[in-house]
Short mmCIF file of C-alpha atoms in Angstrom, two decimals:
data_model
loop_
_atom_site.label_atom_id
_atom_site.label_comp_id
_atom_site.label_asym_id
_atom_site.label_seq_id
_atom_site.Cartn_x
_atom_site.Cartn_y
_atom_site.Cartn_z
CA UNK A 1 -187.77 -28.60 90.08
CA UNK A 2 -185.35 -27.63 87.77
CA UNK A 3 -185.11 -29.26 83.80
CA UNK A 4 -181.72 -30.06 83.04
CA UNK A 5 -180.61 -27.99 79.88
CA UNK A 6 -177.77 -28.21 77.34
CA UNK A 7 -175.42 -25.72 77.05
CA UNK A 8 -173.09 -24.64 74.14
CA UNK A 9 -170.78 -21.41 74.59
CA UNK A 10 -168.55 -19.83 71.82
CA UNK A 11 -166.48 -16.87 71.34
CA UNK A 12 -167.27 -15.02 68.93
CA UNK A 13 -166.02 -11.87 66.95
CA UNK A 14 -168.03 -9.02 67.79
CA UNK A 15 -168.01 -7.82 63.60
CA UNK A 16 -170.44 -10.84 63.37
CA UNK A 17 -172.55 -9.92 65.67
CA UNK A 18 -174.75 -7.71 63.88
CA UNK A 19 -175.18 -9.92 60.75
CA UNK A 20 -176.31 -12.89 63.18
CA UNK A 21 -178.85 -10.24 65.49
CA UNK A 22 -180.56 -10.12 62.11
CA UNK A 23 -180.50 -13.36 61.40
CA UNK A 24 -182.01 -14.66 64.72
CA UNK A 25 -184.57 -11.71 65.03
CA UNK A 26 -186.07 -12.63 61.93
CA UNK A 27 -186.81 -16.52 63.12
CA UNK A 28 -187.15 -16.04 66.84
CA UNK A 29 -188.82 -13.78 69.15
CA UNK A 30 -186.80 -11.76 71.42
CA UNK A 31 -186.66 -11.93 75.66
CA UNK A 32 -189.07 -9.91 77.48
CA UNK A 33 -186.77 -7.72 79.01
CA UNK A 34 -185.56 -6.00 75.50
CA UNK A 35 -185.64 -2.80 75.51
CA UNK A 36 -185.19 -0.50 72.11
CA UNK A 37 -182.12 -1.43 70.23
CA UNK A 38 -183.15 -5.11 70.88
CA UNK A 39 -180.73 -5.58 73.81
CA UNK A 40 -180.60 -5.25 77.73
CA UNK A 41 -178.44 -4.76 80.72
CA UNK A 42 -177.61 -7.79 82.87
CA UNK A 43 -176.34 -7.45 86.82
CA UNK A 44 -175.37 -9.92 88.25
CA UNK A 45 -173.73 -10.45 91.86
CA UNK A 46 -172.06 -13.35 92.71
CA UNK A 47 -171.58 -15.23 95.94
CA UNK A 48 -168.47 -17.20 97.14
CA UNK A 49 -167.07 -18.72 100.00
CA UNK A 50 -164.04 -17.46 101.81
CA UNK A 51 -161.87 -20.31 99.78
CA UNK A 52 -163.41 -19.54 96.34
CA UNK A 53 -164.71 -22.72 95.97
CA UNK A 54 -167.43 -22.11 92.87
CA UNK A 55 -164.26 -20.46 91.50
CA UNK A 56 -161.91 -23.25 91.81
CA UNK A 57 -164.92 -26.45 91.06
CA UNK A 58 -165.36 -24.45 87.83
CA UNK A 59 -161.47 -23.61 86.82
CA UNK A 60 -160.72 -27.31 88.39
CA UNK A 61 -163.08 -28.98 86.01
CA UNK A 62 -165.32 -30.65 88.61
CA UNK A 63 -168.68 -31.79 86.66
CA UNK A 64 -171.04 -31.47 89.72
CA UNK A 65 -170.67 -27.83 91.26
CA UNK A 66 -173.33 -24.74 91.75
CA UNK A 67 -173.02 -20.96 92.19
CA UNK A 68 -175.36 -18.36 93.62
CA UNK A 69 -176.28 -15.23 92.56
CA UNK A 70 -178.39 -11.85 92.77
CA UNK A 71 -179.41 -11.01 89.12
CA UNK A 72 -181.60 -7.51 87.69
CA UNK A 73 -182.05 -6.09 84.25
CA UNK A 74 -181.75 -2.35 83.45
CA UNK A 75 -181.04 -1.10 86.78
CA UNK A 76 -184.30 -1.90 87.87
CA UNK A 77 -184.81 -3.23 91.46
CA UNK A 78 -188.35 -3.74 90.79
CA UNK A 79 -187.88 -7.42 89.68
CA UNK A 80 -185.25 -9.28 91.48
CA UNK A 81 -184.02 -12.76 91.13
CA UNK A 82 -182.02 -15.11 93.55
CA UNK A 83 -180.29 -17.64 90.95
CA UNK A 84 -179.46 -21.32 91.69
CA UNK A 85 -176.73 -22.60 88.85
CA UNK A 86 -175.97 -26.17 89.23
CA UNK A 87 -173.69 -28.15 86.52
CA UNK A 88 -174.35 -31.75 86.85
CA UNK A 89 -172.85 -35.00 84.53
CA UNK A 90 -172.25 -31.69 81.86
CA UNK A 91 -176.08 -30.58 82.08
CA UNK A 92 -177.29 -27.55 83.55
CA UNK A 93 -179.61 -26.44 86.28
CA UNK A 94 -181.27 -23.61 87.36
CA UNK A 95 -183.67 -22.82 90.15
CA UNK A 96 -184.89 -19.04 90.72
CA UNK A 97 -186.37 -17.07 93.29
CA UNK A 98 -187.85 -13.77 92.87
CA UNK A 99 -187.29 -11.87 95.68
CA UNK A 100 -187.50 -8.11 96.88
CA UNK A 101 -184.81 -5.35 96.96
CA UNK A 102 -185.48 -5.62 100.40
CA UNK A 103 -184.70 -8.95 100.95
CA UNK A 104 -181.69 -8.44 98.67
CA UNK A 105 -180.30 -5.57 101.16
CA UNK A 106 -180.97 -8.35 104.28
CA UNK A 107 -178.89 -10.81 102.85
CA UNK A 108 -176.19 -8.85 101.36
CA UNK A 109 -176.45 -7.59 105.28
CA UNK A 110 -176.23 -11.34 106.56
CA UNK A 111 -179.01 -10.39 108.22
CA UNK A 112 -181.71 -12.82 108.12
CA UNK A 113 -184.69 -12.62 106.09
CA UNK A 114 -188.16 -14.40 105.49
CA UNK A 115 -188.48 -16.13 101.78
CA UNK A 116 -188.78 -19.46 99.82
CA UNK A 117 -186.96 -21.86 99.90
CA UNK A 118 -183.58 -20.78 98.09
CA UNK A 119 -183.06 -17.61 100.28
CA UNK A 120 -183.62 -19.82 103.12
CA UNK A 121 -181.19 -22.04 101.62
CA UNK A 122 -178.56 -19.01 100.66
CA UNK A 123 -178.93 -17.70 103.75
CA UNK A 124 -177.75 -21.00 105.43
CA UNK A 125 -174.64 -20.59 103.15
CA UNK A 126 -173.98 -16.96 104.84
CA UNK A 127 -174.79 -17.95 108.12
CA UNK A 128 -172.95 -21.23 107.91
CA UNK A 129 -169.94 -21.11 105.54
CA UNK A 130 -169.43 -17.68 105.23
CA UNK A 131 -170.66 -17.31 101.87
CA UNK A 132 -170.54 -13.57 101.04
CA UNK A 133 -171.21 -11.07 97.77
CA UNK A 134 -167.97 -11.00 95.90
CA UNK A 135 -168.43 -9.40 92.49
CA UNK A 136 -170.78 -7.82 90.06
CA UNK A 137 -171.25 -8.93 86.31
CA UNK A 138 -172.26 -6.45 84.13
CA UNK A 139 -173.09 -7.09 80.41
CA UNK A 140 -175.42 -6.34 77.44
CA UNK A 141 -177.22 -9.07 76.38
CA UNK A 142 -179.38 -10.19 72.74
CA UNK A 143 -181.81 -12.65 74.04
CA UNK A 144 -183.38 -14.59 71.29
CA UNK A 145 -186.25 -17.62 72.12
CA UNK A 146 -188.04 -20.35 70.10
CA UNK A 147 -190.46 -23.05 71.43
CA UNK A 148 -189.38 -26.11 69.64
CA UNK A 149 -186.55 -27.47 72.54
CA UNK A 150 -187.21 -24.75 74.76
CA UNK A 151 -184.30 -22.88 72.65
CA UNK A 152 -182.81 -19.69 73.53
CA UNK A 153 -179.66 -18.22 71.74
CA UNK A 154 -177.71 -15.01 73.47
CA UNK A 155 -175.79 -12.48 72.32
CA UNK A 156 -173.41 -11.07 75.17
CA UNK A 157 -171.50 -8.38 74.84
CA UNK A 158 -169.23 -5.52 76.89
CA UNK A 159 -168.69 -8.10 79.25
CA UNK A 160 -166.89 -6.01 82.55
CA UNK A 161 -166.79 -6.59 86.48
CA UNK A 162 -166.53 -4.77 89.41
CA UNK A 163 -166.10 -5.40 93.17
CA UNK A 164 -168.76 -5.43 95.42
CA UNK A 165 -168.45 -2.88 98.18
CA UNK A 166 -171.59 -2.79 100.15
CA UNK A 167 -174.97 -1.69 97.24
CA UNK A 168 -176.80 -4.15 94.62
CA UNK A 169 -176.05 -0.52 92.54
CA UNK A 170 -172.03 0.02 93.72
CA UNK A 171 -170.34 2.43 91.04
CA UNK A 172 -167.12 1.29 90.74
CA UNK A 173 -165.14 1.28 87.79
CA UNK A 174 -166.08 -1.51 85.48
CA UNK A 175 -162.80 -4.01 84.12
CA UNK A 176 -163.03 -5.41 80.62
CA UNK A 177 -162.63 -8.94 80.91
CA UNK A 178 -162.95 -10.30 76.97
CA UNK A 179 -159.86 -9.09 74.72
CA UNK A 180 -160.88 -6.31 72.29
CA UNK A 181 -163.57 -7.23 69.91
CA UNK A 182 -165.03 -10.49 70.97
CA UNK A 183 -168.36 -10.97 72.30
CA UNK A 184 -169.35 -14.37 73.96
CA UNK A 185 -172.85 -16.15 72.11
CA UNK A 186 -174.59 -19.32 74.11
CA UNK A 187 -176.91 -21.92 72.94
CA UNK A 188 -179.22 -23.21 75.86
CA UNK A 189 -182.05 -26.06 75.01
CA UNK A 190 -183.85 -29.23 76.68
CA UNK A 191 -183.80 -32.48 74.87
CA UNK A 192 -182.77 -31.02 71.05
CA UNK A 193 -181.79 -28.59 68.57
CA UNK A 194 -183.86 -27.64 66.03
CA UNK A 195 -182.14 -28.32 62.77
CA UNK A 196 -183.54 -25.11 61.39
CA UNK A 197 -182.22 -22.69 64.42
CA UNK A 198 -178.73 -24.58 64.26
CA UNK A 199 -178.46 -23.98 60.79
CA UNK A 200 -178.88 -20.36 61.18
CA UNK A 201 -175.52 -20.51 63.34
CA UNK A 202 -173.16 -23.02 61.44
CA UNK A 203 -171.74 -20.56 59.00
CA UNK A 204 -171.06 -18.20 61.69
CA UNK A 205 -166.95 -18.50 62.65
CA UNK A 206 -166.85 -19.06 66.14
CA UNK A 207 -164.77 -20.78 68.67
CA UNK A 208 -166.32 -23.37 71.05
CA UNK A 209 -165.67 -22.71 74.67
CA UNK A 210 -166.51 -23.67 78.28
CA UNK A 211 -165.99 -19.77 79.21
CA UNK A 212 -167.64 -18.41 82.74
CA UNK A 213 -168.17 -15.08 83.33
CA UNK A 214 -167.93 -15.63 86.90
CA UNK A 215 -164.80 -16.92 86.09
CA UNK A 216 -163.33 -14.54 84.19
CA UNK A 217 -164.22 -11.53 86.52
CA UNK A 218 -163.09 -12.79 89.12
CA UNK A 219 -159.52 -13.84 87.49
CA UNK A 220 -159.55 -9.91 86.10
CA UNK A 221 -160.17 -8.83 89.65
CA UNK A 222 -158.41 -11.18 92.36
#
């Protein structure tokens, strides 16, 4: 079962980013996918029905709403994850899956395919209400984690979208969707903030948002 998590967003000028990388890397260890240069790649594909409805419950303000999506890091098909996003009473949910590229193709086929329970569950959504691959997010990410809360900071940056066509690795060229310079930071814990980890953000300028990525690709591309 999911644990519901708090969720703070901010935009945030990209000339700070560096100073607060440095900051949070010296108090927190980093995410497992890092890779040298202490960042990583993040695809993600996003499903929607015919009527855009995760679109519109998000832009619409609706408090209880979910999306689905197909996420990897680095290119690499080798680890997989089916993504459950759920935004109840303003807390967050999310249930994952890891499944195989092959069971990725089969449902971006709307062909069936054995799993657990959420492909079963996505694949009802195809098969049902025509829920279909829309659009890829594509963005670097700065991952940062502490224990205390069940923290984790992020640094996101390039932030850019792309259609989907008919491949989990489609080519097509990528659309900005932040204006020049920004970069997009999120705070994600359970119960509490750790005084000490929020201090390490208050004297950063930044502007509190309820920004989606989902969102805003699919505004840049439809």
């Amino acid at each position: 079962m999911a644990i519901p998590r708090n969720e703070l967003k901010f935009y945030l000028n990209s000339a700070y980013v560096p100073m607060l990388f440095s900051r949070l890397s010296a108090a927190m260890p980093m995410d497992r996918h890092t890779r040298n240069g202490g960042n990583y790649r993040i695809r993600s594909l996003y499903f929607d029905d015919p009527s855009f409805s995760a679109y519109f419950d998000k832009i619409n303000g609706f408090e209880n709403r979910v999306k689905y999506r197909i996420r990897f890091y680095n290119s690499d098909l080798s680890y997989v994850r089916l993504e459950k996003k759920a935004k109840q009473d303003r807390l967050c949910f999310k249930d994952f899956e890891v499944i195989s590229s092959e069971q990725a193709k089969s449902l971006l086929a709307a062909d069936p395919s054995s799993g657990g329970a959420l492909l079963q569950e996505l694949w009802n959504k195809v098969h049902f209400e025509r829920f279909r691959p829309l659009l890829f997010v594509d963005y670097c990410r700065s991952a940062f984690l502490h224990p205390a809360g069940n923290v984790r900071i992020t640094l996101d940056r390039d932030i850019c979208s792309s259609r989907f066509v008919s491949d989990l690795k489609d080519d097509l060229a990528p659309v900005p969707v932040l204006e020049e310079g920004m970069s997009v930071l999120e705070v994600k814990y359970d119960t509490f903030l750790p005084p000490y980890i929020s201090s390490l953000l208050e004297d950063v300028p930044k502007i509190p948002c309820s920004v989606s990525k989902y969102c805003l690709c699919a505004r840049a591309l439809f």
